[in-house]
PDB file of C-alpha atoms in Angstrom:
ATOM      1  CA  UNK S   1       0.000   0.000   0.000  1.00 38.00           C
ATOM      2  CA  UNK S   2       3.398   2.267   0.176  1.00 41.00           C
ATOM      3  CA  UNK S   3       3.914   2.049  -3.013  1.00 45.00           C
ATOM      4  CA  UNK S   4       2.671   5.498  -4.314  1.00 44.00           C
ATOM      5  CA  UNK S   5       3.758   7.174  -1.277  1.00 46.00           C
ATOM      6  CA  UNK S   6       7.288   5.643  -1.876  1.00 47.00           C
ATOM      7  CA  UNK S   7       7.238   5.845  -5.333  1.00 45.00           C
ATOM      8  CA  UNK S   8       6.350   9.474  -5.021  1.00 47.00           C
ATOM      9  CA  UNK S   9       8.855  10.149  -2.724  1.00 50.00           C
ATOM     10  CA  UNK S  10      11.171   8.536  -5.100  1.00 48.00           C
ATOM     11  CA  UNK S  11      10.221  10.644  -8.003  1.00 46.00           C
ATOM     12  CA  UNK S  12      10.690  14.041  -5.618  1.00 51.00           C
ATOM     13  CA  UNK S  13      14.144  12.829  -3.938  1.00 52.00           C
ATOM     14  CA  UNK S  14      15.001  12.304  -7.925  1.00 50.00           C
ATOM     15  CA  UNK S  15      14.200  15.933  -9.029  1.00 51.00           C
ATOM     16  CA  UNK S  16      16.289  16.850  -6.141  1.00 57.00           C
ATOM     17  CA  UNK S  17      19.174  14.889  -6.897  1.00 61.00           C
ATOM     18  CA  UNK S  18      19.101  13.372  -3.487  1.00 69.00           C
ATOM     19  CA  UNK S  19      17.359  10.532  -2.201  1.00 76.00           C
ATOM     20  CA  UNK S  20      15.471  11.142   1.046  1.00 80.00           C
ATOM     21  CA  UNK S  21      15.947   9.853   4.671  1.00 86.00           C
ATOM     22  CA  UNK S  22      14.091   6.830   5.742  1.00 88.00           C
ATOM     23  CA  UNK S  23      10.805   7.258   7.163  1.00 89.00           C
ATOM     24  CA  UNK S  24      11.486   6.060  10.598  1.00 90.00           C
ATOM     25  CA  UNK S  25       8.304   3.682  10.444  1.00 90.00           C
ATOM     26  CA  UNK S  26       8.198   2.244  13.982  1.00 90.00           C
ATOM     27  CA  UNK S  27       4.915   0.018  13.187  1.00 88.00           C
ATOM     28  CA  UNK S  28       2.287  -0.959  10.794  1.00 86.00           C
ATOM     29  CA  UNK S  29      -1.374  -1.363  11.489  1.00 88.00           C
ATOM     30  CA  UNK S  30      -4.542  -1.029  10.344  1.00 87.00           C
ATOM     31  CA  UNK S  31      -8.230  -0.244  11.900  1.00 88.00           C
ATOM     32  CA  UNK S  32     -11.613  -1.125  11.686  1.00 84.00           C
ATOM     33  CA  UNK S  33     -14.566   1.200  12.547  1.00 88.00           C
ATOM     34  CA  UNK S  34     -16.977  -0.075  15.106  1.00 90.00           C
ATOM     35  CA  UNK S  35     -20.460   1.036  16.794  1.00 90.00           C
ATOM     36  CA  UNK S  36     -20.082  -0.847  19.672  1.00 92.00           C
ATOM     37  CA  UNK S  37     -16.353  -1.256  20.943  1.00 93.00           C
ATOM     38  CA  UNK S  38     -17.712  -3.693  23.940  1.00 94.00           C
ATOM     39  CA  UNK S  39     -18.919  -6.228  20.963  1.00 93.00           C
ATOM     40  CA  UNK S  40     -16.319  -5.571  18.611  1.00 92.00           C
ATOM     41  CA  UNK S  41     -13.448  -6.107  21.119  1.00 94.00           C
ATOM     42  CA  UNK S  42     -15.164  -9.061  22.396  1.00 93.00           C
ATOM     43  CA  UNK S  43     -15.277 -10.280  18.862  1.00 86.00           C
ATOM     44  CA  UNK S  44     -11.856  -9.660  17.956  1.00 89.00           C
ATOM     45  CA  UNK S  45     -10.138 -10.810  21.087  1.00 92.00           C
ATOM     46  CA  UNK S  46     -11.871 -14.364  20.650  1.00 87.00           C
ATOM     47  CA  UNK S  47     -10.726 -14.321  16.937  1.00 80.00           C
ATOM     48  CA  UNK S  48      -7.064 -13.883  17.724  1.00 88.00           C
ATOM     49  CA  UNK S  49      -7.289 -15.669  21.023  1.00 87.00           C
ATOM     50  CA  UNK S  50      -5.688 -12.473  22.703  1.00 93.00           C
ATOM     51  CA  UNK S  51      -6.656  -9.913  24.757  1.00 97.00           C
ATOM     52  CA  UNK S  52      -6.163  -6.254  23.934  1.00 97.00           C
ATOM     53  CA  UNK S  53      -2.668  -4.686  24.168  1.00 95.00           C
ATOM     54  CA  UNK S  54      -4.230  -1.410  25.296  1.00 94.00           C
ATOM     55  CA  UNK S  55      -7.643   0.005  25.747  1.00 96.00           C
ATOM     56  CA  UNK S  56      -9.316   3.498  25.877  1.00 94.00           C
ATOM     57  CA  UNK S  57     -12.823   4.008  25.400  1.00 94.00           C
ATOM     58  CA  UNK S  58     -12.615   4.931  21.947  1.00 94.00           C
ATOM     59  CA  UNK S  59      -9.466   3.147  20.765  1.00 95.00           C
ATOM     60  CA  UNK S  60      -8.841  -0.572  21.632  1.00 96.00           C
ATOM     61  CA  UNK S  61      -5.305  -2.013  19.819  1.00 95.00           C
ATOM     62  CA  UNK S  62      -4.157  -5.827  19.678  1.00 94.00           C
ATOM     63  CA  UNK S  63      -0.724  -6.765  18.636  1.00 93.00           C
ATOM     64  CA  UNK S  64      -0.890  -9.054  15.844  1.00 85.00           C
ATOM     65  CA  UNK S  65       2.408 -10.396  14.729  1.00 82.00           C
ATOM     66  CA  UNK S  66       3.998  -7.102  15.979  1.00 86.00           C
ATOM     67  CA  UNK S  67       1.906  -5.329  13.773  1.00 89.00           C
ATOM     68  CA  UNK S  68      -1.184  -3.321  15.397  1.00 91.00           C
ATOM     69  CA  UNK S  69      -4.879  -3.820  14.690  1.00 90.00           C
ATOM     70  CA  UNK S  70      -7.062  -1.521  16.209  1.00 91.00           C
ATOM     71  CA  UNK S  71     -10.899  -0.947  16.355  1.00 89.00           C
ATOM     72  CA  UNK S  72     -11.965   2.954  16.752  1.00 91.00           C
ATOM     73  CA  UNK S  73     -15.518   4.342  17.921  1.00 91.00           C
ATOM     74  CA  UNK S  74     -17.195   5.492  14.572  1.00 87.00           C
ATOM     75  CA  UNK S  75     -19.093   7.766  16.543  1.00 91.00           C
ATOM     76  CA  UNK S  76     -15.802   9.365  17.882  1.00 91.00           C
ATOM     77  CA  UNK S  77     -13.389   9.234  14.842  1.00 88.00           C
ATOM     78  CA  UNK S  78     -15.927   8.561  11.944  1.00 86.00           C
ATOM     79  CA  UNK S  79     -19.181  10.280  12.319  1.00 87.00           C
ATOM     80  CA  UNK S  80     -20.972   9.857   8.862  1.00 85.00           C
ATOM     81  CA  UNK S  81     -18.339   6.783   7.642  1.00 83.00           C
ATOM     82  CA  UNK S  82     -20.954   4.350   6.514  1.00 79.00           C
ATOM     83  CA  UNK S  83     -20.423   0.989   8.113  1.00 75.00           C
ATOM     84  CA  UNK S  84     -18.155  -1.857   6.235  1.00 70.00           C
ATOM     85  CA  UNK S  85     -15.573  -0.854   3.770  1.00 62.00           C
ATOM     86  CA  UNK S  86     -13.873   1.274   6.554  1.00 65.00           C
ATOM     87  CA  UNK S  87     -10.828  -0.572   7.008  1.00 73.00           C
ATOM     88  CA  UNK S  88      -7.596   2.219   6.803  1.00 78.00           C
ATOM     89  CA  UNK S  89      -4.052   1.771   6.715  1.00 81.00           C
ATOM     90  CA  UNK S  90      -2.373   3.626   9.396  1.00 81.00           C
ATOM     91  CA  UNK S  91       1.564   3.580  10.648  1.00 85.00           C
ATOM     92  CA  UNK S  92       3.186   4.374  13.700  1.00 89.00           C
ATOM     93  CA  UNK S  93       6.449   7.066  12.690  1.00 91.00           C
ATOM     94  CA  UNK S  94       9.244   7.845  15.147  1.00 91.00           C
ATOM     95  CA  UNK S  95       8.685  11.685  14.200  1.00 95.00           C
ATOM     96  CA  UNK S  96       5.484  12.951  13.147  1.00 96.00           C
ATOM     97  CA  UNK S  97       6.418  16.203  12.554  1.00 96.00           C
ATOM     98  CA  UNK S  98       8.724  15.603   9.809  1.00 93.00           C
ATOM     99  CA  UNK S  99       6.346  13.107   8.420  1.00 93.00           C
ATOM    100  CA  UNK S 100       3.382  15.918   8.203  1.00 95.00           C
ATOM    101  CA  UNK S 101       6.138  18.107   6.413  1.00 94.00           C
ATOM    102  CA  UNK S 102       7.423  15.211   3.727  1.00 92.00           C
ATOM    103  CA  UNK S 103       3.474  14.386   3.398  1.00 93.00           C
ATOM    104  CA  UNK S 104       2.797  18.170   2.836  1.00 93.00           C
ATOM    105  CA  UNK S 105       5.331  18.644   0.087  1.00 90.00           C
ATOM    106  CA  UNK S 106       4.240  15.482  -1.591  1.00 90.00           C
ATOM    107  CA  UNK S 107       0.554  15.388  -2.091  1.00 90.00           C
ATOM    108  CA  UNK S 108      -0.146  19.141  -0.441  1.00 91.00           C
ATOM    109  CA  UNK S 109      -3.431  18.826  -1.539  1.00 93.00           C
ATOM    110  CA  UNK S 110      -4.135  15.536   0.099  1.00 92.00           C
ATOM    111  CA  UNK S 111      -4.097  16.506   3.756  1.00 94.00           C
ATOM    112  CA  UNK S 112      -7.744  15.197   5.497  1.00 92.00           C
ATOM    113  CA  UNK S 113      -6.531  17.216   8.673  1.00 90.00           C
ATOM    114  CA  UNK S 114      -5.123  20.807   9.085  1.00 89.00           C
ATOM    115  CA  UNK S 115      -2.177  19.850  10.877  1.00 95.00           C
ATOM    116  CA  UNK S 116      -1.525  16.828  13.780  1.00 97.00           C
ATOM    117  CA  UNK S 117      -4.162  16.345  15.895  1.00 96.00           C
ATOM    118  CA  UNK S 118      -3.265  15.485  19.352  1.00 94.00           C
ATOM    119  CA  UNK S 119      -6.138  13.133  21.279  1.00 89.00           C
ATOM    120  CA  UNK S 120      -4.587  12.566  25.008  1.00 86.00           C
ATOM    121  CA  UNK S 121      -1.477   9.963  23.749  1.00 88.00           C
ATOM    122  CA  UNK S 122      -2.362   9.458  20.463  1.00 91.00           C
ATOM    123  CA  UNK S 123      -1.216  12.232  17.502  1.00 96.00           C
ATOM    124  CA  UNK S 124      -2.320  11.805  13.790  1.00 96.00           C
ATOM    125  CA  UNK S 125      -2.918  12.824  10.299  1.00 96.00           C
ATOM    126  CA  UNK S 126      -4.385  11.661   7.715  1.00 94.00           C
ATOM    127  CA  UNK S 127      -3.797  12.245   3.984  1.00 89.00           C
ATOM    128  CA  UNK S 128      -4.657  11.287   0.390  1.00 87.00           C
ATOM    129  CA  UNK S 129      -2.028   9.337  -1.509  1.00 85.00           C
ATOM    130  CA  UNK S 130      -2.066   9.701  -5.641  1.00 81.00           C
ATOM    131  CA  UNK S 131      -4.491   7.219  -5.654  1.00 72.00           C
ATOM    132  CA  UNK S 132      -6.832   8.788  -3.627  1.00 79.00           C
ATOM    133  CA  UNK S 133      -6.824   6.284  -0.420  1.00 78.00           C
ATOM    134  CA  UNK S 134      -7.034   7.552   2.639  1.00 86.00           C
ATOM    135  CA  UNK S 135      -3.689   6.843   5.193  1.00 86.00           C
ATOM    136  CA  UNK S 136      -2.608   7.836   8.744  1.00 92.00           C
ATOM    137  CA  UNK S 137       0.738   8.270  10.648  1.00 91.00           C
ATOM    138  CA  UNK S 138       0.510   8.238  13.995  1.00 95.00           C
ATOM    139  CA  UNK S 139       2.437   8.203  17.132  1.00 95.00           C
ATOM    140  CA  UNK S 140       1.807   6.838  20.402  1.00 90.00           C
ATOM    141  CA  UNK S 141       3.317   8.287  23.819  1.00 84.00           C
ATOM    142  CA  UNK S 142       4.945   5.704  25.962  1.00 66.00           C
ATOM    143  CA  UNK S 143       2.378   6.160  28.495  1.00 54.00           C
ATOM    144  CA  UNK S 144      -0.052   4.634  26.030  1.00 44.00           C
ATOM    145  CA  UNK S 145       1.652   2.038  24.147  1.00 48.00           C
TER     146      UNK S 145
END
């Protein structure tokens, strides 16, 4: 799914005459939008025969293969999302920041949010790769890993 974002950043490091820094990608997950996190975690923690690595009210995360799949309240995150289909690529960055500013110069037009949004431990932004789907870089405060 990096592919455009890599191949983009590729094509930009090219123009330059420079090829840019790793990423710093810490961790890759994905989420799932739910209406009821009590049934939804119930379901997924007897599916992978875990229980959660952490839980808020609106965020619940299991570690699956060291990789992070998460269920977020619709109603919190997604008002107006219909239900299925909702499954989004996210990934956990070592430095936000300087992803938000290599995302800005590369699709500038495809930020969803005006900057990072900070939610207690959890930052994020979301963008529009040249395809047009929707991903998120995130990082998670030690507090709440």
């Amino acid at each position: 799914m990096l592919k455009p974002l890599l191949i983009a950043a590729t094509i930009a490091a090219s123009a330059n005459g420079t090829m840019a820094e790793p990423l710093g990608v810490e961790r890759f997950g994905l989420y799932v939008l739910a209406d009821d996190m009590d049934r939804a975690t119930a379901f997924y923690a007897s599916l992978f025969g875990a229980e959660p690595e952490f839980r808020m009210p609106a965020l619940v995360g299991f570690d699956i293969r060291e990789g992070l799949f998460a269920i977020v309240s619709r109603e919190t995150y997604a008002q107006g999302v219909p239900a299925g289909g909702s499954v989004r690529p996210y990934i956990r960055v070592s430095d936000l920041e300087d992803a938000f500013r290599r995302v800005q110069a590369l699709v500038p037009d495809g930020l969803e949010t005006e900057g990072i949004v900070q939610e207690g431990a959890f930052s994020f932004f979301r963008f529009r790769d040249t395809e047009d789907n929707v991903i998120e870089l995130f990082s998670l405060e030690a507090s709440g890993q």
